CSV table of C-alpha atoms in Angstrom, one decimal:
chain,number,residue,atom,x,y,z
A,1,MET,CA,0.0,0.0,0.0
A,2,LYS,CA,1.4,3.4,-1.0
A,3,ARG,CA,2.1,5.7,1.9
A,4,LYS,CA,0.6,9.1,1.9
A,5,LYS,CA,3.2,11.8,1.9
A,6,ARG,CA,3.2,14.0,5.0
A,7,LYS,CA,3.3,17.7,4.8
A,8,PRO,CA,6.6,19.2,6.0
A,9,LYS,CA,6.4,20.5,9.5
A,10,TRP,CA,8.1,23.3,11.1
A,11,SER,CA,10.5,22.1,13.8
A,12,SER,CA,9.2,22.2,17.3
A,13,ARG,CA,11.2,24.3,19.7
A,14,SER,CA,12.0,24.3,23.4
A,15,SER,CA,10.2,26.9,25.6
A,16,ARG,CA,13.3,28.0,27.5
A,17,SER,CA,13.0,31.7,26.7
A,18,PRO,CA,10.1,34.1,25.8
A,19,LEU,CA,11.4,34.2,22.2
A,20,ASP,CA,11.4,30.4,21.9
A,21,ARG,CA,7.8,30.3,23.1
A,22,GLN,CA,6.7,32.9,20.5
A,23,LEU,CA,8.6,31.1,17.7
A,24,SER,CA,7.1,27.8,18.8
A,25,LYS,CA,3.6,29.3,18.7
A,26,ALA,CA,4.2,30.7,15.3
A,27,GLU,CA,5.4,27.4,14.0
A,28,THR,CA,2.3,25.7,15.4
A,29,TYR,CA,0.1,28.1,13.4
A,30,LEU,CA,2.2,27.4,10.3
A,31,ASN,CA,1.8,23.7,10.7
A,32,GLN,CA,-2.0,24.4,10.9
A,33,GLU,CA,-1.7,26.3,7.6
A,34,GLN,CA,-2.6,29.6,9.3
A,35,PRO,CA,0.2,31.9,8.2
A,36,GLY,CA,-1.8,35.1,9.0
A,37,LEU,CA,-2.0,34.1,12.7
A,38,ALA,CA,1.7,33.1,12.7
A,39,LEU,CA,2.6,36.6,11.4
A,40,GLU,CA,0.5,38.2,14.1
A,41,VAL,CA,2.5,36.3,16.8
A,42,LEU,CA,5.8,37.2,15.2
A,43,GLU,CA,4.8,40.9,14.9
A,44,ARG,CA,4.2,41.0,18.7
A,45,VAL,CA,7.8,39.8,19.4
A,46,PRO,CA,9.6,42.6,21.4
A,47,ALA,CA,12.1,44.7,19.6
A,48,ARG,CA,15.0,43.4,21.7
A,49,TYR,CA,14.7,40.1,19.9
A,50,HIS,CA,14.6,41.5,16.4
A,51,ARG,CA,18.4,40.9,15.8
A,52,ASP,CA,17.9,37.2,16.4
A,53,ALA,CA,18.7,35.4,13.1
A,54,GLU,CA,16.3,32.6,13.6
A,55,PHE,CA,13.4,35.0,14.4
A,56,ARG,CA,14.2,37.0,11.3
A,57,TYR,CA,14.3,33.8,9.1
A,58,LEU,CA,11.0,32.6,10.4
A,59,ARG,CA,9.3,36.0,10.0
A,60,GLY,CA,10.8,36.3,6.5
A,61,MET,CA,9.3,33.0,5.5
A,62,VAL,CA,5.9,33.8,6.9
A,63,ARG,CA,6.0,37.2,5.2
A,64,MET,CA,6.8,35.5,1.9
A,65,ILE,CA,3.8,33.1,2.3
A,66,VAL,CA,1.4,36.0,3.0
A,67,GLY,CA,2.7,38.1,0.1
A,68,GLU,CA,4.8,40.7,1.9
A,69,PHE,CA,7.8,40.2,-0.4
A,70,HIS,CA,9.8,43.3,0.3
A,71,SER,CA,9.7,42.7,4.0
A,72,ALA,CA,10.4,39.0,3.4
A,73,ILE,CA,13.6,39.8,1.5
A,74,ASP,CA,14.7,42.2,4.3
A,75,ASP,CA,14.3,39.5,6.9
A,76,LEU,CA,15.8,36.6,4.9
A,77,GLU,CA,18.9,38.5,3.9
A,78,TYR,CA,19.5,39.5,7.5
A,79,ALA,CA,19.2,35.9,8.6
A,80,LEU,CA,21.5,34.8,5.8
A,81,LYS,CA,24.1,37.4,6.8
A,82,ASN,CA,23.9,36.6,10.5
A,83,GLU,CA,23.9,32.8,10.7
A,84,GLN,CA,25.4,29.7,9.2
A,85,ALA,CA,22.6,29.2,6.7
A,86,GLY,CA,21.7,26.1,4.8
A,87,SER,CA,21.5,26.1,1.0
A,88,SER,CA,17.7,26.4,1.1
A,89,ARG,CA,18.0,30.0,2.2
A,90,PHE,CA,19.5,30.9,-1.2
A,91,LEU,CA,16.6,29.4,-3.0
A,92,GLN,CA,14.0,31.0,-0.8
A,93,LEU,CA,15.6,34.4,-1.5
A,94,ALA,CA,15.7,33.7,-5.2
A,95,MET,CA,11.9,32.9,-5.1
A,96,ALA,CA,11.2,36.2,-3.2
A,97,TYR,CA,13.1,38.2,-5.8
A,98,MET,CA,11.4,36.5,-8.7
A,99,LEU,CA,8.0,37.2,-7.2
A,100,LEU,CA,8.9,40.9,-7.2
A,101,SER,CA,10.2,40.6,-10.8
A,102,TRP,CA,13.7,41.5,-9.8
A,103,PRO,CA,15.6,38.9,-11.9
A,104,ARG,CA,19.2,39.8,-11.3
A,105,HIS,CA,19.1,38.9,-7.6
A,106,ALA,CA,17.0,35.8,-8.3
A,107,TRP,CA,19.7,34.7,-10.8
A,108,TYR,CA,22.4,35.4,-8.3
A,109,TYR,CA,20.8,33.4,-5.4
A,110,CYS,CA,20.0,30.5,-7.7
A,111,GLU,CA,23.7,30.4,-8.6
A,112,ARG,CA,24.6,30.4,-4.9
A,113,PHE,CA,22.2,27.6,-4.3
A,114,LEU,CA,23.5,25.5,-7.1
A,115,GLN,CA,27.0,25.9,-5.8
A,116,GLN,CA,26.0,24.2,-2.5
A,117,PRO,CA,26.3,20.4,-2.0
A,118,GLU,CA,23.0,20.1,-0.1
A,119,GLN,CA,19.5,19.3,-1.2
A,120,ARG,CA,20.3,18.1,-4.7
A,121,ASP,CA,16.7,16.8,-5.0
A,122,ILE,CA,15.5,20.3,-5.9
A,123,ILE,CA,18.3,21.2,-8.3
A,124,GLU,CA,16.0,21.2,-11.4
A,125,PRO,CA,13.5,23.7,-10.1
A,126,ALA,CA,16.5,25.9,-9.2
A,127,ARG,CA,18.0,25.6,-12.7
A,128,ALA,CA,14.6,26.4,-14.2
A,129,MET,CA,14.2,29.5,-12.0
A,130,MET,CA,17.7,30.7,-12.9
A,131,ALA,CA,17.0,30.2,-16.6
A,132,ASP,CA,13.8,32.3,-16.3
A,133,ALA,CA,15.6,35.0,-14.5
A,134,LYS,CA,18.4,35.1,-17.1
A,135,SER,CA,15.9,35.3,-19.9
A,136,MET,CA,14.2,38.2,-18.2
A,137,VAL,CA,17.5,40.1,-18.0
A,138,ALA,CA,18.4,39.2,-21.6
A,139,ALA,CA,15.0,40.4,-22.9
A,140,GLU,CA,15.4,43.7,-21.1
A,141,ALA,CA,19.0,44.1,-22.5
A,142,GLU,CA,17.6,43.5,-26.0
A,143,THR,CA,14.9,46.1,-25.4
A,144,LEU,CA,17.4,48.7,-24.1
A,145,GLY,CA,20.0,47.8,-26.8
A,146,VAL,CA,22.8,47.1,-24.4
A,147,PRO,CA,25.1,44.1,-23.8
A,148,LEU,CA,23.7,41.6,-21.3
A,149,ASP,CA,26.8,41.8,-19.0
A,150,ARG,CA,26.4,45.6,-18.7
A,151,LEU,CA,22.8,45.4,-17.8
A,152,ALA,CA,23.4,42.5,-15.4
A,153,LYS,CA,25.9,44.6,-13.5
A,154,ALA,CA,23.6,47.7,-13.4
A,155,LEU,CA,20.6,45.7,-12.2
A,156,PHE,CA,22.2,44.8,-8.9
A,157,PRO,CA,22.2,48.4,-7.6
A,158,HIS,CA,19.0,49.2,-9.4
A,159,GLU,CA,17.1,46.4,-7.6
A,160,ARG,CA,18.7,47.2,-4.3
A,161,ALA,CA,17.5,50.9,-4.7
A,162,GLN,CA,13.9,49.7,-5.2
A,163,LEU,CA,14.1,47.7,-2.0
A,164,HIS,CA,15.5,50.7,-0.1
A,165,LEU,CA,12.8,52.9,-1.5
A,166,ALA,CA,10.1,50.4,-0.3
A,167,PHE,CA,11.4,50.9,3.3
A,168,GLY,CA,11.9,54.7,3.0
A,169,ARG,CA,15.7,54.4,3.1
A,170,THR,CA,16.1,57.3,0.7
A,171,THR,CA,19.8,58.0,1.2
A,172,ASP,CA,20.7,54.4,0.5
A,173,ALA,CA,18.4,54.4,-2.5
A,174,ARG,CA,20.0,57.5,-3.9
A,175,ARG,CA,23.4,55.9,-3.6
A,176,GLU,CA,22.4,52.7,-5.3
A,177,CYS,CA,20.6,54.6,-8.1
A,178,SER,CA,23.8,56.7,-8.7
A,179,GLN,CA,25.8,53.5,-9.0
A,180,ALA,CA,23.3,52.0,-11.5
A,181,ILE,CA,23.5,55.3,-13.5
A,182,ARG,CA,27.3,55.1,-13.6
A,183,LEU,CA,27.1,51.6,-15.0
A,184,LEU,CA,24.4,52.4,-17.6
A,185,PRO,CA,24.2,56.2,-18.1
A,186,ASN,CA,21.4,56.1,-20.8
A,187,TRP,CA,19.0,54.0,-18.8
A,188,PRO,CA,16.0,56.1,-17.6
A,189,ALA,CA,14.8,53.8,-14.9
A,190,PRO,CA,17.5,54.4,-12.2
A,191,ARG,CA,17.3,58.1,-12.9
A,192,ASN,CA,13.5,58.1,-12.3
A,193,ASN,CA,14.0,56.2,-9.0
A,194,LYS,CA,16.9,58.6,-8.0
A,195,ALA,CA,14.5,61.5,-8.6
A,196,LEU,CA,12.0,59.8,-6.3
A,197,ALA,CA,14.6,59.3,-3.6
A,198,ILE,CA,15.7,63.0,-3.8
A,199,TYR,CA,12.0,64.1,-3.7
A,200,PHE,CA,11.4,62.1,-0.5
A,201,ILE,CA,14.7,63.5,1.0
A,202,GLY,CA,13.1,66.9,0.5
A,203,ASP,CA,14.9,68.5,-2.5
A,204,VAL,CA,11.9,68.8,-4.8
A,205,GLN,CA,13.5,71.2,-7.3
A,206,GLN,CA,16.5,68.9,-7.9
A,207,ALA,CA,14.1,66.0,-8.4
A,208,ILE,CA,12.2,68.0,-11.0
A,209,GLN,CA,15.4,68.9,-12.8
A,210,LEU,CA,16.5,65.2,-12.9
A,211,GLU,CA,13.2,64.2,-14.5
A,212,GLU,CA,13.2,67.1,-17.0
A,213,ASP,CA,16.7,65.9,-18.0
A,214,VAL,CA,15.3,62.4,-18.7
A,215,LEU,CA,12.6,63.9,-20.9
A,216,GLN,CA,15.0,66.2,-22.7
A,217,THR,CA,18.0,63.9,-23.3
A,218,LEU,CA,16.8,60.3,-23.1
A,219,ASP,CA,13.1,59.8,-23.8
A,220,SER,CA,10.6,62.6,-24.4
A,221,ASP,CA,7.7,60.1,-23.8
A,222,ASN,CA,9.0,58.4,-20.7
A,223,LEU,CA,5.9,57.7,-18.8
A,224,PRO,CA,7.4,57.2,-15.3
A,225,ALA,CA,9.2,60.5,-15.6
A,226,LEU,CA,6.0,62.3,-16.6
A,227,GLY,CA,4.2,60.7,-13.7
A,228,ASN,CA,6.9,61.7,-11.2
A,229,LEU,CA,6.8,65.3,-12.5
A,230,ILE,CA,3.1,65.5,-12.0
A,231,GLN,CA,3.5,64.3,-8.5
A,232,PHE,CA,6.4,66.6,-7.7
A,233,HIS,CA,4.6,69.7,-9.0
A,234,PHE,CA,1.4,68.7,-7.4
A,235,ALA,CA,3.2,68.5,-4.0
A,236,ILE,CA,4.5,72.0,-4.2
A,237,LEU,CA,1.1,73.3,-5.5
A,238,ASP,CA,2.6,74.3,-8.9
A,239,ASP,CA,-0.6,73.6,-10.9
A,240,GLU,CA,0.4,74.8,-14.4
A,241,PRO,CA,3.4,72.5,-15.0
A,242,ALA,CA,1.4,69.6,-13.4
A,243,LYS,CA,-1.4,70.2,-16.0
A,244,MET,CA,1.1,70.5,-18.8
A,245,TYR,CA,2.8,67.2,-18.0
A,246,GLY,CA,-0.7,65.8,-17.4
A,247,ASN,CA,-1.6,66.6,-21.0
A,248,ARG,CA,1.5,64.8,-22.3
A,249,LEU,CA,0.7,61.8,-20.1
A,250,ARG,CA,-3.0,61.8,-21.2
A,251,ALA,CA,-1.9,61.8,-24.9
A,252,LEU,CA,0.2,58.7,-24.4
A,253,MET,CA,-2.6,56.9,-22.5
A,254,LEU,CA,-5.2,57.8,-25.2
A,255,SER,CA,-2.9,56.5,-27.9
A,256,ASP,CA,-2.1,53.3,-26.0
A,257,ALA,CA,1.6,54.1,-26.4
A,258,TYR,CA,2.5,52.7,-23.0
A,259,SER,CA,3.6,49.5,-21.4
A,260,PRO,CA,1.2,47.7,-19.0
A,261,SER,CA,4.1,47.8,-16.5
A,262,ASP,CA,3.9,51.6,-16.5
A,263,LEU,CA,0.2,51.7,-15.5
A,264,ASN,CA,0.8,51.9,-11.7
A,265,LYS,CA,2.7,55.2,-12.1
A,266,ALA,CA,0.3,56.5,-14.8
A,267,VAL,CA,-2.8,55.8,-12.8
A,268,GLU,CA,-1.3,57.4,-9.7
A,269,ALA,CA,-0.5,60.6,-11.7
A,270,LEU,CA,-4.0,60.7,-13.3
A,271,GLY,CA,-5.4,60.3,-9.8
A,272,PHE,CA,-3.5,63.4,-8.6
A,273,LEU,CA,-5.0,65.2,-11.6
A,274,GLU,CA,-8.5,63.8,-10.9
A,275,ASP,CA,-8.7,63.0,-14.6
A,276,ASP,CA,-12.0,61.0,-14.5
A,277,GLU,CA,-12.3,60.5,-18.3
A,278,THR,CA,-8.8,59.0,-18.8
A,279,LEU,CA,-9.0,56.9,-15.7
A,280,LEU,CA,-12.3,55.4,-16.7
A,281,ARG,CA,-10.8,54.5,-20.1
A,282,VAL,CA,-7.9,52.8,-18.4
A,283,ALA,CA,-10.2,51.1,-16.0
A,284,ARG,CA,-12.1,49.5,-18.9
A,285,THR,CA,-8.9,48.3,-20.5
A,286,ALA,CA,-7.5,47.0,-17.2
A,287,SER,CA,-10.6,45.1,-16.3
A,288,ASP,CA,-9.3,42.1,-18.3
A,289,PHE,CA,-6.0,42.1,-16.4
A,290,ASP,CA,-5.2,39.5,-13.7
A,291,ALA,CA,-5.3,41.2,-10.2
A,292,SER,CA,-1.6,40.5,-9.7
A,293,GLU,CA,-0.6,42.7,-12.7
A,294,LEU,CA,-1.3,46.0,-10.8
A,295,ASP,CA,-0.8,47.3,-7.3
A,296,GLY,CA,-3.7,47.4,-4.9
A,297,GLU,CA,-3.6,51.2,-4.8
A,298,THR,CA,-3.9,51.2,-8.6
A,299,TRP,CA,-6.9,48.9,-8.6
A,300,TYR,CA,-8.6,51.2,-6.0
A,301,ILE,CA,-8.1,54.3,-8.1
A,302,LEU,CA,-9.5,52.6,-11.1
A,303,GLY,CA,-12.4,51.2,-9.1
A,304,ALA,CA,-13.1,54.7,-7.7
A,305,ALA,CA,-13.1,56.1,-11.3
A,306,ALA,CA,-15.7,53.5,-12.3
A,307,ALA,CA,-17.7,54.3,-9.2
A,308,ASN,CA,-17.5,58.0,-9.9
A,309,ALA,CA,-19.0,57.2,-13.4
A,310,SER,CA,-21.8,55.2,-11.6
A,311,ASN,CA,-20.6,52.0,-13.3
A,312,ALA,CA,-21.3,49.8,-10.3
A,313,LYS,CA,-20.5,46.5,-12.1
A,314,LEU,CA,-17.1,47.6,-13.3
A,315,ALA,CA,-16.3,49.3,-9.9
A,316,LYS,CA,-17.1,46.1,-8.0
A,317,HIS,CA,-14.8,44.0,-10.1
A,318,LEU,CA,-11.9,46.5,-9.9
A,319,LEU,CA,-12.3,47.0,-6.1
A,320,GLU,CA,-12.4,43.3,-5.6
A,321,ASN,CA,-9.0,43.2,-7.3
A,322,ALA,CA,-7.8,45.9,-5.0
A,323,GLN,CA,-9.1,43.9,-2.0
A,324,ALA,CA,-7.3,40.8,-3.3
A,325,MET,CA,-4.0,42.6,-3.7
A,326,GLY,CA,-4.1,44.6,-0.5
A,327,SER,CA,-2.9,48.2,-0.2
A,328,SER,CA,-2.3,51.1,2.1
A,329,VAL,CA,-5.9,52.2,1.5
A,330,ASP,CA,-7.7,49.0,2.4
A,331,HIS,CA,-10.2,51.0,4.5
A,332,TRP,CA,-11.2,53.0,1.5
A,333,VAL,CA,-11.5,49.8,-0.6
A,334,ASP,CA,-13.8,48.1,2.0
A,335,MET,CA,-15.9,51.3,2.3
A,336,ALA,CA,-16.2,51.7,-1.5
A,337,LEU,CA,-17.1,48.0,-2.0
A,338,GLY,CA,-19.9,48.3,0.6
A,339,ILE,CA,-21.4,51.3,-1.2
A,340,VAL,CA,-21.0,49.8,-4.6
A,341,GLU,CA,-22.6,46.5,-3.6
A,342,ASP,CA,-25.5,48.3,-1.9
A,343,ARG,CA,-26.0,50.4,-5.1
A,344,ARG,CA,-26.3,47.2,-7.2
A,345,SER,CA,-29.5,46.3,-5.3
A,346,HIS,CA,-30.9,49.8,-4.9
A,347,PRO,CA,-31.6,52.3,-7.7
A,348,TYR,CA,-29.8,55.4,-6.5
A,349,ALA,CA,-26.8,57.3,-7.8
A,350,LEU,CA,-23.4,56.3,-6.4
A,351,LYS,CA,-22.0,58.8,-3.8
A,352,GLY,CA,-18.7,58.9,-2.1
A,353,PHE,CA,-17.8,58.4,1.5
A,354,SER,CA,-19.8,60.1,4.2
A,355,LEU,CA,-21.0,63.5,2.8
A,356,GLN,CA,-18.7,63.5,-0.2
A,357,GLU,CA,-20.2,63.5,-3.7
A,358,ARG,CA,-17.2,61.6,-5.2
A,359,PHE,CA,-14.9,58.7,-4.3
A,360,PRO,CA,-11.4,60.1,-3.6
A,361,TYR,CA,-8.5,58.9,-5.6
A,362,ILE,CA,-5.4,59.8,-3.6
A,363,HIS,CA,-4.9,60.3,0.1
A,364,TYR,CA,-2.7,63.3,0.9
A,365,THR,CA,-0.2,61.0,2.7
A,366,ARG,CA,0.7,59.5,-0.7
A,367,LEU,CA,2.7,62.6,-1.3
A,368,LEU,CA,4.8,61.9,1.8
A,369,THR,CA,5.1,58.1,1.9
A,370,ARG,CA,3.9,56.4,-1.2
A,371,THR,CA,6.5,55.4,-3.7
A,372,ILE,CA,5.9,53.7,-7.1
A,373,VAL,CA,9.3,52.8,-8.4
A,374,GLU,CA,10.3,51.8,-11.8
A,375,ASP,CA,11.3,48.1,-12.3
């Protein structure tokens, strides 16, 4: 009789210390396939234990399971640096980087894994992942018209800069962007991210100058640069340039001369401008996308645009995508969904939250903390 395979269990721990007890409790929840509860336990661990490598490893794994990939990488790399790690750590990090579409680090960690003598039973999945990562880098090199080895070198600091920006480490992000620019001077992406870092450091005028240089010298239709310029001018209440760059962005969106990967930044910029018409057009186009193709905040803005146009069916679909992806405006998503679902069963015009006539697109804190970086 064929034996049924058992699911792998997280190792049981002793309860000699408060940290051991918390980790053991989290592992129990993991074995019960309740990673959300496991993460709640780990998030309550006192700060004095946060330098413990085993704690950071377990929290990183749980964060990866629940989809918090940036935080997972931060924890897993800390654990790798501060303990004698097994080869599986390399593969876990490669997976996290691939889930964020950051192929150069995924390629690197797959190589590290394949250099180890342990766990040869999963060598083929590691090789397949590395092949996928290398093909992503090769495709981008072909698009940019640069040698593969040059892009491979520049991608290391470019990807690290995005991770730093995700955590608000703007000085570190600026340094990494500068390194990527030195390695590949004509690549707009690290310049756009450097402008974001400088903006969040507080030098808005320098950030504006950097993005204007991108448009003037590298790519006059660079959508992320246009989106950043709209945000920067909006932040300093400089309406006329924001509207001018908005017109250029709108023309690109109406001509469909953009990549789907640029939609997060474009939708954010259109949200700042409250461009209902263009947002509704994009919302209809994006309704066929898989939820994972856009950020939760982007889905919310598109859902709000559909709701503002009283298209309850489209709004519900887009807001459900926002709910599935999670975002910093989950409370708005839940409120909007409740209103839209109620509207579908009662014949009255859609209204915004509380006494508002419209559904808002952007919370003002987005100017201070929200960062959409360019991959």
